[in-house]
Tab-separated table of C-alpha atoms and ligand atoms in Angstrom:
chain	number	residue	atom	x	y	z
Q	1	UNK	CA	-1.463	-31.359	24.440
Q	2	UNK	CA	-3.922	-29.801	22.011
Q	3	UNK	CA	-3.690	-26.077	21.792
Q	4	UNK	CA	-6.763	-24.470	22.308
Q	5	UNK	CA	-9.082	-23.678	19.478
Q	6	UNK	CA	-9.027	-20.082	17.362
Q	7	UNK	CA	-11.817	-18.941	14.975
Q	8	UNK	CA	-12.157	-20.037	11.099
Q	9	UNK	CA	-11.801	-15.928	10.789
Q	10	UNK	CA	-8.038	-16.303	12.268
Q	11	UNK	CA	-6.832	-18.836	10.734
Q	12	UNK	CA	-7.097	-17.369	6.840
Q	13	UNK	CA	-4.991	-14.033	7.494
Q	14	UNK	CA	-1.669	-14.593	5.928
Q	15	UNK	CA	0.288	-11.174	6.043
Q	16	UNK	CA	2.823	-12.478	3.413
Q	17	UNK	CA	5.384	-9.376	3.582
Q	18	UNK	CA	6.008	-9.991	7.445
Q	19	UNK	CA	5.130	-14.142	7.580
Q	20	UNK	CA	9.039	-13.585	5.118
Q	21	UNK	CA	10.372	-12.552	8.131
Q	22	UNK	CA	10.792	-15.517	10.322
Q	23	UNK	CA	12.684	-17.983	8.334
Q	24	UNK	CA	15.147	-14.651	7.734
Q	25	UNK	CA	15.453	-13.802	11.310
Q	26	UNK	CA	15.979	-17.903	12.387
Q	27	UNK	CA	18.805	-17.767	9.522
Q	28	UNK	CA	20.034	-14.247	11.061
Q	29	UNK	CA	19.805	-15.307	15.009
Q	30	UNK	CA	21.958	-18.215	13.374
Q	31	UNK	CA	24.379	-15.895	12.445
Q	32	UNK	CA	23.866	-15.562	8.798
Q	33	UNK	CA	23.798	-11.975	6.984
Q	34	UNK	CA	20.280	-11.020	5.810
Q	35	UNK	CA	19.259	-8.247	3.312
Q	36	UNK	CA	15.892	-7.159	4.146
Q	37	UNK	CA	14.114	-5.913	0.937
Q	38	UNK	CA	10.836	-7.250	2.406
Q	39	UNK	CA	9.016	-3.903	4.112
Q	40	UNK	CA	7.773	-1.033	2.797
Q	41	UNK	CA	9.807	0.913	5.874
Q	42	UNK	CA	11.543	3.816	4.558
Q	43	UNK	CA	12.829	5.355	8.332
Q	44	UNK	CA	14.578	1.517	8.185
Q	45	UNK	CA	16.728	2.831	5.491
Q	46	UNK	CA	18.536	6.344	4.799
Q	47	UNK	CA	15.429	8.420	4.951
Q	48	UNK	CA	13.987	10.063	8.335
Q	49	UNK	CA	11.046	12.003	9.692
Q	50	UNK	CA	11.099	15.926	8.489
Q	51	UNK	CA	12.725	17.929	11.528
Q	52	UNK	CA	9.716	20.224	11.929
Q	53	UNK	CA	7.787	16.727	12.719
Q	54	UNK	CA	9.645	16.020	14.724
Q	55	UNK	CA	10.285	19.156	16.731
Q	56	UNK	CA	6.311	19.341	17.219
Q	57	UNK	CA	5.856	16.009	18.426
Q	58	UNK	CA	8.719	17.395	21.347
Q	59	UNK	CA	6.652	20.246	21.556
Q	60	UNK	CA	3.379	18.457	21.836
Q	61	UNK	CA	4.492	16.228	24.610
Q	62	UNK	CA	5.604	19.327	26.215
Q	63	UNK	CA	2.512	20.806	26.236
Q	64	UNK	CA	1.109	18.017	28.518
Q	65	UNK	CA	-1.431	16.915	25.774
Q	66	UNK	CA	-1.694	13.107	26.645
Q	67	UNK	CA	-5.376	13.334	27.105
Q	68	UNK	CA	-7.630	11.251	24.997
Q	69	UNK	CA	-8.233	12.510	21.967
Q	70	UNK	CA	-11.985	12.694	19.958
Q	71	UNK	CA	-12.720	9.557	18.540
Q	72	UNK	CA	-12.809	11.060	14.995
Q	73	UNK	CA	-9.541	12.781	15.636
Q	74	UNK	CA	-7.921	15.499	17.029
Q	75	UNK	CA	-10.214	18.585	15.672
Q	76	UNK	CA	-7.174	21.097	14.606
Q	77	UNK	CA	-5.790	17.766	12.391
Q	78	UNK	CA	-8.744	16.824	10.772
Q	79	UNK	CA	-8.968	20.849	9.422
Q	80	UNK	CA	-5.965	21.159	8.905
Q	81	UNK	CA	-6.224	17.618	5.955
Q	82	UNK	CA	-9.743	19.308	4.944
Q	83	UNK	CA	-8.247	22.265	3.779
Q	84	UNK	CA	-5.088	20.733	2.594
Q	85	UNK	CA	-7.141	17.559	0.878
Q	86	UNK	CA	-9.336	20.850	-0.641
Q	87	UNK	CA	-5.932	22.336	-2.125
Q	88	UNK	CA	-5.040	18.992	-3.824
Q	89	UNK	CA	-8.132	17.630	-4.912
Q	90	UNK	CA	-10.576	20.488	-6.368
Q	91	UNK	CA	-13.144	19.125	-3.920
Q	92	UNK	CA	-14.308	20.950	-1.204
Q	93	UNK	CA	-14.097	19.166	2.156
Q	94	UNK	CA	-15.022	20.145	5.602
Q	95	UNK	CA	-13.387	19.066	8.768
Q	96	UNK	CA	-17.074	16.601	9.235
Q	97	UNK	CA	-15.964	14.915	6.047
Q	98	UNK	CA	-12.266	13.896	7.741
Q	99	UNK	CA	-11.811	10.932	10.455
Q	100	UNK	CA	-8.375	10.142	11.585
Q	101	UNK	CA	-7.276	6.850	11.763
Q	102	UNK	CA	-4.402	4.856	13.733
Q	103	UNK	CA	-2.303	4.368	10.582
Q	104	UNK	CA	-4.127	4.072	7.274
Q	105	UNK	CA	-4.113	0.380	8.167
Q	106	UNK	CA	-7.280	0.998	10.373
Q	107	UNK	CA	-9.399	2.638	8.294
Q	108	UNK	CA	-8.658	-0.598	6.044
Q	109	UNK	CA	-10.246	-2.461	8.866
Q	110	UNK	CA	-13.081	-0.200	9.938
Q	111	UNK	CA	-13.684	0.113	5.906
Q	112	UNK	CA	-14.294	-4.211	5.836
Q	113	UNK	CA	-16.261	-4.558	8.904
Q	114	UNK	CA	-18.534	-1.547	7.732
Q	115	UNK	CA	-18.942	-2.614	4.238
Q	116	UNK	CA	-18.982	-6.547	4.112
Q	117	UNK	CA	-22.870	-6.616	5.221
Q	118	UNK	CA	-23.197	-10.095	5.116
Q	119	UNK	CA	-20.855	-13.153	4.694
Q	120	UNK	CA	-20.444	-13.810	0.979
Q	121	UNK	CA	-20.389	-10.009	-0.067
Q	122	UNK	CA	-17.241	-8.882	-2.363
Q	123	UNK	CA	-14.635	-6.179	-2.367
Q	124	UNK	CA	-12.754	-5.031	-5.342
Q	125	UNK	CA	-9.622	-4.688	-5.285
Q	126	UNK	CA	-6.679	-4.379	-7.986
Q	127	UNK	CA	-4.968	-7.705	-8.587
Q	128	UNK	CA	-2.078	-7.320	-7.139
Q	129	UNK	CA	-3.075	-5.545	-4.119
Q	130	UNK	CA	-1.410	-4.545	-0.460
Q	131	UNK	CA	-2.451	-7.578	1.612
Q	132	UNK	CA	-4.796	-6.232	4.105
Q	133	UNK	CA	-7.183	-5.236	1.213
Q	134	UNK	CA	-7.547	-9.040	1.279
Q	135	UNK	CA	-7.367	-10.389	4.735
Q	136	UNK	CA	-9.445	-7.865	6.517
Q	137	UNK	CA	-12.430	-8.789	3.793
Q	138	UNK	CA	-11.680	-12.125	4.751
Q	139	UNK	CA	-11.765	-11.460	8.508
Q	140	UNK	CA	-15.026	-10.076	7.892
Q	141	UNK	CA	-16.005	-12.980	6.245
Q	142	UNK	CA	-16.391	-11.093	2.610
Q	143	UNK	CA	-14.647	-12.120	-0.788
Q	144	UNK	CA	-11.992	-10.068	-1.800
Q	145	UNK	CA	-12.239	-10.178	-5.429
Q	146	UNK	CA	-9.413	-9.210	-7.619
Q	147	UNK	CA	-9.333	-7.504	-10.866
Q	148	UNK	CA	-6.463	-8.283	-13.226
Q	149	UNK	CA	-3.711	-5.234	-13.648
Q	150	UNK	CA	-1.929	-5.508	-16.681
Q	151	UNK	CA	1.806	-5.763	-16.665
Q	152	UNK	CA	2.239	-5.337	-20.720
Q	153	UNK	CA	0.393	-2.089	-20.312
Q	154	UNK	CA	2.541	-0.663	-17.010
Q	155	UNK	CA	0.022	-2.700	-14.880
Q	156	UNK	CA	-3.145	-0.173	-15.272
Q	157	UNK	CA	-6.373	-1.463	-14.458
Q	158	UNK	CA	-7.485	-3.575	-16.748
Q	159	UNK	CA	-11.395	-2.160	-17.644
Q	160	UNK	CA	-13.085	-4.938	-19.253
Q	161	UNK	CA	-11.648	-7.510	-16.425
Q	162	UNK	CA	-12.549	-5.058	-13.616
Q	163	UNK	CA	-16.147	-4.489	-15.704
Q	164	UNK	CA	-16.856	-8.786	-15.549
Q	165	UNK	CA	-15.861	-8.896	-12.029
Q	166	UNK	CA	-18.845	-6.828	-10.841
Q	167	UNK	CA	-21.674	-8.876	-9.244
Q	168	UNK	CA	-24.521	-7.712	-7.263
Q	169	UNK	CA	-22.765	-8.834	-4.179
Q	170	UNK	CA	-19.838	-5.966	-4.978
Q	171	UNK	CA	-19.828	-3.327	-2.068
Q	172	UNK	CA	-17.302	-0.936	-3.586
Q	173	UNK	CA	-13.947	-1.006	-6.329
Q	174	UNK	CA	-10.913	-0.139	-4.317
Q	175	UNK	CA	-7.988	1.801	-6.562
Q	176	UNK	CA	-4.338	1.873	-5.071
Q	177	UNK	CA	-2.624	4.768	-7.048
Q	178	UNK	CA	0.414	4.772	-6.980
Q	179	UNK	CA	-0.022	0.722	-6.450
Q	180	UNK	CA	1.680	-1.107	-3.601
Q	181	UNK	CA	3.419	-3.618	-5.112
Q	182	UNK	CA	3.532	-2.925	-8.865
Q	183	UNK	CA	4.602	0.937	-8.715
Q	184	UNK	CA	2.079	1.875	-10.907
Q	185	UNK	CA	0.595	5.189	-11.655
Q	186	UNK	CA	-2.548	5.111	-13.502
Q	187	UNK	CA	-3.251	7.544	-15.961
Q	188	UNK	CA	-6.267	9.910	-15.946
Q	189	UNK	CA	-7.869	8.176	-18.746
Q	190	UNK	CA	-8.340	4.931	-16.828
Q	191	UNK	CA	-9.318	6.620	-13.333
Q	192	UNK	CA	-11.816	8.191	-15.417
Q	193	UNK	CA	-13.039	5.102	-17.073
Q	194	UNK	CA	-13.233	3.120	-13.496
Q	195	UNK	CA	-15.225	6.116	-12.328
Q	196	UNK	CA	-17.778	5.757	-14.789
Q	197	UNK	CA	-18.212	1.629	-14.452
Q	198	UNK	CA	-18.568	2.607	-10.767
Q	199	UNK	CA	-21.349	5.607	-11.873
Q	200	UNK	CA	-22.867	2.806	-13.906
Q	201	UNK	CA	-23.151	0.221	-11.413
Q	202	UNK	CA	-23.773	2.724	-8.615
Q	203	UNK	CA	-20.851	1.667	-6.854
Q	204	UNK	CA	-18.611	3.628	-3.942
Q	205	UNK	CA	-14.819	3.839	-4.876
Q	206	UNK	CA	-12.264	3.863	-2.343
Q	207	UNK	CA	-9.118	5.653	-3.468
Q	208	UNK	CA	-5.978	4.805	-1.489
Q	209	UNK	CA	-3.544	7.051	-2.757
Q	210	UNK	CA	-0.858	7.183	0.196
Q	211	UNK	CA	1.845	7.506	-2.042
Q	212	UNK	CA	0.433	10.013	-4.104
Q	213	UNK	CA	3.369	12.482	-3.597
Q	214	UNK	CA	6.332	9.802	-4.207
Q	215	UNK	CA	6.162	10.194	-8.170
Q	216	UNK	CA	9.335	9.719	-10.209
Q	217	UNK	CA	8.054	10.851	-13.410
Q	218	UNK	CA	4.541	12.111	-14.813
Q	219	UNK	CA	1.747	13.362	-12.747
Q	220	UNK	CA	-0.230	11.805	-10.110
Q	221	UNK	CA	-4.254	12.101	-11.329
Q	222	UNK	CA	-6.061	12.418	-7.766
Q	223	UNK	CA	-9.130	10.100	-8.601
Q	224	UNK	CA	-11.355	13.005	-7.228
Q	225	UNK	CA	-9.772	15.254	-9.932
Q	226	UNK	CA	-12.383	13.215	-12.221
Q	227	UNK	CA	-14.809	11.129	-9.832
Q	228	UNK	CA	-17.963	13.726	-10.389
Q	229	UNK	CA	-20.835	12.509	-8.688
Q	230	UNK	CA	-19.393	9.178	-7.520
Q	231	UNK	CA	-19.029	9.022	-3.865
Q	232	UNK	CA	-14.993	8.550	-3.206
Q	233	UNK	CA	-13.777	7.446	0.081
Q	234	UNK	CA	-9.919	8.751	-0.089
Q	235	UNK	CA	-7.563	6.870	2.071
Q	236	UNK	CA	-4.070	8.426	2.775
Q	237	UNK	CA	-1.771	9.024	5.826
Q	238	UNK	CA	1.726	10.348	6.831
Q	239	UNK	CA	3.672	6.646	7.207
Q	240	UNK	CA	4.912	7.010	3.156
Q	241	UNK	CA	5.442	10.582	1.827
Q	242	UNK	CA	6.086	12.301	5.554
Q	243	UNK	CA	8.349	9.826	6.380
Q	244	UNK	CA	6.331	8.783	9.729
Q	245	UNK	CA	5.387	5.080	9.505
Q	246	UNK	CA	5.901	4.507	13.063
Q	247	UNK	CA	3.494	7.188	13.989
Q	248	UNK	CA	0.441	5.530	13.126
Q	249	UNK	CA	-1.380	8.298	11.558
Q	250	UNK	CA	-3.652	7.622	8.402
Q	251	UNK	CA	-6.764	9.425	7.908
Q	252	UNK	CA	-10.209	9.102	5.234
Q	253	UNK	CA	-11.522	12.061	3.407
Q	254	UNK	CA	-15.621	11.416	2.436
Q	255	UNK	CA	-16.576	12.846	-0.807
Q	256	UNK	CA	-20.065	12.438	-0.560
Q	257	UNK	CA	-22.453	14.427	-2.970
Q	258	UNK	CA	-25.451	13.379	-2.103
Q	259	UNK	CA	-25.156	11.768	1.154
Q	260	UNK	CA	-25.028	8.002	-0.167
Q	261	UNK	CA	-22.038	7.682	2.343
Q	262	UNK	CA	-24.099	8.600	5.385
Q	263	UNK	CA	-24.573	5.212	6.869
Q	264	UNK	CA	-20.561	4.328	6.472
Q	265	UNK	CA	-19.341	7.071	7.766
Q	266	UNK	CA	-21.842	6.317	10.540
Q	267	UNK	CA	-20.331	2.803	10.937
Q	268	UNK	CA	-16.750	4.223	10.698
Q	269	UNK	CA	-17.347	6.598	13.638
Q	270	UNK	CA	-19.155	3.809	15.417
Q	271	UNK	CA	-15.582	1.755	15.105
Q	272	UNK	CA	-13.613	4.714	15.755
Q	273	UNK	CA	-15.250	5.279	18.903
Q	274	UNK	CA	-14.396	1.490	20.226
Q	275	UNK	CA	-11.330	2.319	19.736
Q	276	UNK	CA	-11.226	5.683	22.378
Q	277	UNK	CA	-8.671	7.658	20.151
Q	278	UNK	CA	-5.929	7.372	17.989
Q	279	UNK	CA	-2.484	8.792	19.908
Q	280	UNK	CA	-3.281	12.450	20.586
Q	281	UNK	CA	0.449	13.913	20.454
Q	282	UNK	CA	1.343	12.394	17.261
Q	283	UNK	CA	-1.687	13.848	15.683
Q	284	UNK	CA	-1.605	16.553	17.355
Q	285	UNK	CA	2.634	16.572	15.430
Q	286	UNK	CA	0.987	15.730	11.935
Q	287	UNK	CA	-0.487	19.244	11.475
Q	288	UNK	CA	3.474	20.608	10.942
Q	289	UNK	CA	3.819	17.786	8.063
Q	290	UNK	CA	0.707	19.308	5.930
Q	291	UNK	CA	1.405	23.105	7.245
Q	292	UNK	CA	4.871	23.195	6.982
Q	293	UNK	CA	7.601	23.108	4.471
Q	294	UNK	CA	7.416	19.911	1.866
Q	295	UNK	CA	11.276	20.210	0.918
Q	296	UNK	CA	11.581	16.788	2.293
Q	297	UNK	CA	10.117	15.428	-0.383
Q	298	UNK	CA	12.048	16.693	-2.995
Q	299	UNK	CA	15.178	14.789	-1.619
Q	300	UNK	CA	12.869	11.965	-1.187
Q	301	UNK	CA	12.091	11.298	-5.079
Q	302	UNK	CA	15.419	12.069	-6.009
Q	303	UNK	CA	17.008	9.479	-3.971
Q	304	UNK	CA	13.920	7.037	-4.642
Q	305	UNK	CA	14.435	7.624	-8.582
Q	306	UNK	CA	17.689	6.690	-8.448
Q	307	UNK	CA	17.230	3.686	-6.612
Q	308	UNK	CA	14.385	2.585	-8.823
Q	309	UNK	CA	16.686	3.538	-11.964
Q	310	UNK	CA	19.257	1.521	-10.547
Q	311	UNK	CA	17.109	-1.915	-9.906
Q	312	UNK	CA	14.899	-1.503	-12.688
Q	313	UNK	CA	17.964	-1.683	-14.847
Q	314	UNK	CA	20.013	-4.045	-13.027
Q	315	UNK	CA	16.927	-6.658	-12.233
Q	316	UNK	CA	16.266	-6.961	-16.385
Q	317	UNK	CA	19.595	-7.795	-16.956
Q	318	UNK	CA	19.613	-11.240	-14.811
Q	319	UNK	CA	18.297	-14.176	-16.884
Q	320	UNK	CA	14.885	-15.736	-15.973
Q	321	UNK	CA	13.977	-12.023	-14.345
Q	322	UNK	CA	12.151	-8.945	-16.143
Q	323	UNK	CA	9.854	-6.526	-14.725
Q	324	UNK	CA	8.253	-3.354	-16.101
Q	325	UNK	CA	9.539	0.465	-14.795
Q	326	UNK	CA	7.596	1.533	-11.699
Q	327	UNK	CA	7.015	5.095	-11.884
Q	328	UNK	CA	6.175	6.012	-8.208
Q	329	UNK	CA	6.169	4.556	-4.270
Q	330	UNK	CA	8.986	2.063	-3.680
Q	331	UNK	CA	8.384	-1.170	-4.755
Q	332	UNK	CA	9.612	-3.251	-7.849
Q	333	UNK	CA	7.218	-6.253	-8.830
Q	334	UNK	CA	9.501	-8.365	-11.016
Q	335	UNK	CA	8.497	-11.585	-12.786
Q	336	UNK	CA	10.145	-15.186	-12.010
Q	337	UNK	CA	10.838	-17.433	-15.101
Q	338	UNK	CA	10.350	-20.692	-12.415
Q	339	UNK	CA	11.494	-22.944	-14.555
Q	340	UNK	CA	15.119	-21.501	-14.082
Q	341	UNK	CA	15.381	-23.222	-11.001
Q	342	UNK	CA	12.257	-25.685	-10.917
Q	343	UNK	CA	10.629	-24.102	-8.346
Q	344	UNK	CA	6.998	-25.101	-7.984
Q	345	UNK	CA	5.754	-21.554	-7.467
Q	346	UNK	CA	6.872	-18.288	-6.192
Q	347	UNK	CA	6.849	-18.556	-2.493
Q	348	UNK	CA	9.007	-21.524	-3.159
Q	349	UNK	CA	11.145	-19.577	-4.986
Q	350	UNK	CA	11.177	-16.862	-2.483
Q	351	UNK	CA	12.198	-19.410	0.015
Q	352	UNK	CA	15.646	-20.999	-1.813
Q	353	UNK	CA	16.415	-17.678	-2.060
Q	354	UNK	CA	16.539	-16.684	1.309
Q	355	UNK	CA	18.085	-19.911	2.047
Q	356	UNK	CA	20.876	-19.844	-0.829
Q	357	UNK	CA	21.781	-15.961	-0.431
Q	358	UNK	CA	20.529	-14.325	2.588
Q	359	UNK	CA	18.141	-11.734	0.956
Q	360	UNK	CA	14.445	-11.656	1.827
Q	361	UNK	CA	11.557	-10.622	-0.838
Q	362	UNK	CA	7.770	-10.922	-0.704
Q	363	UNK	CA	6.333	-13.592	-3.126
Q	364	UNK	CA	3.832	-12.408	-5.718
Q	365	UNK	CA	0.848	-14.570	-4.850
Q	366	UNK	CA	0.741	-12.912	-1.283
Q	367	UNK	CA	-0.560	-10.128	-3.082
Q	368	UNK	CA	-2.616	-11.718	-5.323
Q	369	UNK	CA	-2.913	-15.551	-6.176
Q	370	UNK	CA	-4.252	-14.757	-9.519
Q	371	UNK	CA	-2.263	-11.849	-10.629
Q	372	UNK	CA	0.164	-11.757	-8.327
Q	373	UNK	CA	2.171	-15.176	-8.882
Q	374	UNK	CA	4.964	-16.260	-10.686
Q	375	UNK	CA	6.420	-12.671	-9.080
Q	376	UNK	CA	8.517	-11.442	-6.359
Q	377	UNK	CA	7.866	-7.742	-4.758
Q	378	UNK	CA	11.082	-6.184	-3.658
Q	379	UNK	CA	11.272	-2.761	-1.956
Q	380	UNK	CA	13.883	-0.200	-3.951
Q	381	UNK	CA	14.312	1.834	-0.665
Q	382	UNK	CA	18.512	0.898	0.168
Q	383	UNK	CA	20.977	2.451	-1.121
Q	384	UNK	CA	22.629	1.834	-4.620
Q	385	UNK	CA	25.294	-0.113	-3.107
Q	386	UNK	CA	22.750	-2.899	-1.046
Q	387	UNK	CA	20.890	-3.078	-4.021
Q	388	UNK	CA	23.880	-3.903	-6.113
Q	389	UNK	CA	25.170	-6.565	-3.390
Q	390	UNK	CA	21.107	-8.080	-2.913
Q	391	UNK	CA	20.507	-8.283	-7.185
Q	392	UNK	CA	23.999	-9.233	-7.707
Q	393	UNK	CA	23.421	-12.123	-5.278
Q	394	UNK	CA	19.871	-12.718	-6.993
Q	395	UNK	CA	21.896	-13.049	-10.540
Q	396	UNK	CA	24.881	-15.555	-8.943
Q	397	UNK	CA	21.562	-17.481	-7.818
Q	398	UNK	CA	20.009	-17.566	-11.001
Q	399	UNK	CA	22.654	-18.842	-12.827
Q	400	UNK	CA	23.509	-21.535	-10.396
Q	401	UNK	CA	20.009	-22.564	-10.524
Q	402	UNK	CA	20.238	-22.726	-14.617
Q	403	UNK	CA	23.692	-24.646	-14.939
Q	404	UNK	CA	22.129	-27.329	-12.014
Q	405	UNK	CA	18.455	-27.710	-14.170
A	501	LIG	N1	-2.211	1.394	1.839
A	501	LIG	C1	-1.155	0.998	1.111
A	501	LIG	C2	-1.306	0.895	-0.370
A	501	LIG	C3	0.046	0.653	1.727
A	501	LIG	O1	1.080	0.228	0.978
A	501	LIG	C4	0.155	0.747	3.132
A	501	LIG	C5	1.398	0.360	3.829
A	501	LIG	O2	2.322	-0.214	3.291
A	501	LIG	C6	-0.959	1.179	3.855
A	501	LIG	C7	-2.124	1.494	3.171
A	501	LIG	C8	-0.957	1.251	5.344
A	501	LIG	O3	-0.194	2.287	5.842
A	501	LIG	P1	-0.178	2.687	7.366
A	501	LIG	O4	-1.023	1.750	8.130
A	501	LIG	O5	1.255	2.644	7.791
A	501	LIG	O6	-0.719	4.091	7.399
């Protein structure tokens, strides 16, 4: 029998880093040993939710507060990331310029179906990207359009590319810094530059900087450090730096000088108000993360930096395999010679790997066909000694592959 028909819309979302997943868990409920290096999970791994988090959340539930929650978020949350988004960025904000969002995931969402006016109209977003910059412009029925990051120059933006990729169908230039999957941190100079091509072209900026406080070395420039008069849409949450990613809480900050943003922020409530709430007691929870200690973090990057040490160094020494020093989140974005093993791109690549070794990574053109291929992203969240035993097993592979072509 036929099954029954789903819309065009449906049928072009990919989600590459969890589509990985079922090949590895057939091979697994077969009884093979997987390595999962696919999800950007750290509470999977050796790291947990701050105490104080979690000791709120108790305390929350306690309190009996599973009522609905405003649409826009729990009020006491959204000042307690105006004030704390004030702190960090120089900008003043005001709990009206904060809407909390089920994971920063939704705001992704509510950002597309706001902004993609009319099928045909393009987002901007770096090339590689984290996939749902791509398939919710495509559920929408937008273009994402990608602008190249360069890996010879620690994969920064690349201006001029970014600069030829504007059309008058461009609704806004999306930066992810620290970058999900390259590891990237751009420096101040470029943030500054991509401010001023979007002053020029009159162009919002969204600024999704969720791992701005998982740094290994350097300084994280918040793009509203330097974004002047340009209206800046910052996206960040509590899955990455507070350790909470199965709490669902993300949240946008409006920087709007001179009310350009009105009508999005309009459509954004509009959307958060379909949706009733996001979950009241874990919101209610994510006012300890920004008021209470930060020691976590410090722990955090230590164990991250070593584990990006580690597989930055131990990835460059297999043949066919070389990729450039992340400097914050946890991913590594290394490069595939194919020709090692033949492969006819990098999902196929991804693929014999899995098959031959038991170790699952993301392939490059899930994140980007154009810039993204010919790559593998792996996360650098296990320990020392999984990472050893998964890039070990990638090296045994690689030289199989070379003796057999
Ligand atoms: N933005 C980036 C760059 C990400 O890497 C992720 C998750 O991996 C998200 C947003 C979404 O985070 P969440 O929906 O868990 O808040």
């Amino acid at each position: 029998m036929v099954p029954f028909a789903v819309s065009e819309r449906i049928s072009s979302i990919k989600s590459p880093i969890r589509e990985v997943v079922v090949p590895a868990k057939k091979l697994e409920a077969a009884g093979r040993k997987i390595i999962f290096l696919n999800i950007g999970d750290p509470n999977k791994f050796d790291f947990d939710t701050p105490v104080h988090m979690k000791d709120a959340l108790k305390a929350e539930l306690d309190s009996g507060c599973g009522f609905y929650s405003p649409s826009e978020g729990d009020p006491d949350l959204r000042k307690t990331v105006a004030e704390f988004e004030t702190k960090t960025n120089g900008k003043s904000f005001d709990v009206s310029d904060v809407l909390i969002t089920s994971g920063l995931s939704e705001a992704i969402g509510f950002l597309n179906a706001v902004l993609v006016t009319k099928p045909g109209d393009e987002m901007l977003v770096p090339g590689p990207t984290y996939p749902p910059y791509i398939d919710y412009t495509k559920l929408n029925m937008g273009v994402p359009v990608a602008y190249r990051t360069d890996e010879d120059n620690g994969w920064q933006p690349d201006l001029e590319n970014l600069r030829s990729r504007i059309t008058d169908r461009t609704k806004c230039i999306v930066l992810i810094n620290p970058n999900n999957p390259t590891g990237a941190v751009y420096d101040e100079k470029t943030i500054r530059e991509v401010v001023n091509i979007a002053g020029e072209y009159d162009l919002p900026i969204v600024s999704d900087e969720i791992y701005d406080q998982l740094i290994f070395e350097g300084r994280h420039t918040p793009t509203l450090k330097v974004s002047g008069d340009v209206p800046v849409m910052l996206f960040k949450g509590f899955s990455k730096s507070y350790l909470a990613p199965g709490w669902r809480v993300g949240y946008v900050c409006f920087h709007d000088p001179h009310g350009r943003l009105e009508k999005i922020r309009d459509g954004f409530l509009k959307l958060a108000r379909l949706r009733l709430c996001g979950c009241t007691p874990v919101q209610r929870a994510c006012i300890a993360a920004l008021e209470g200690t930060q020691e976590h973090l410090v722990e955090t990057r230590r164990k991250l930096k070593e584990r990006r040490d580690f597989a930055f160094k131990r990835l460059n020494e297999i043949e066919g395999i070389s990729c450039t020093r992340p400097s914050g989140a946890f991913y590594i974005f290394p490069k595939v010679d194919l020709s090692v093993g033949g492969w006819k791109d990098d999902f196929d690549f991804v693929m014999d790997f899995l098959h031959a070794k038991g170790v699952v990574v993301v392939n490059g053109s899930g994140f980007s066909t154009e810039f993204g291929k010919d790559h593998f992203r792996s996360v650098i969240l296990p320990q020392v000694e999984v990472l050893d035993e998964a890039f070990g097993l990638l090296d045994e592979f690689m030289r199989t592959k070379k003796k057999r072509n």
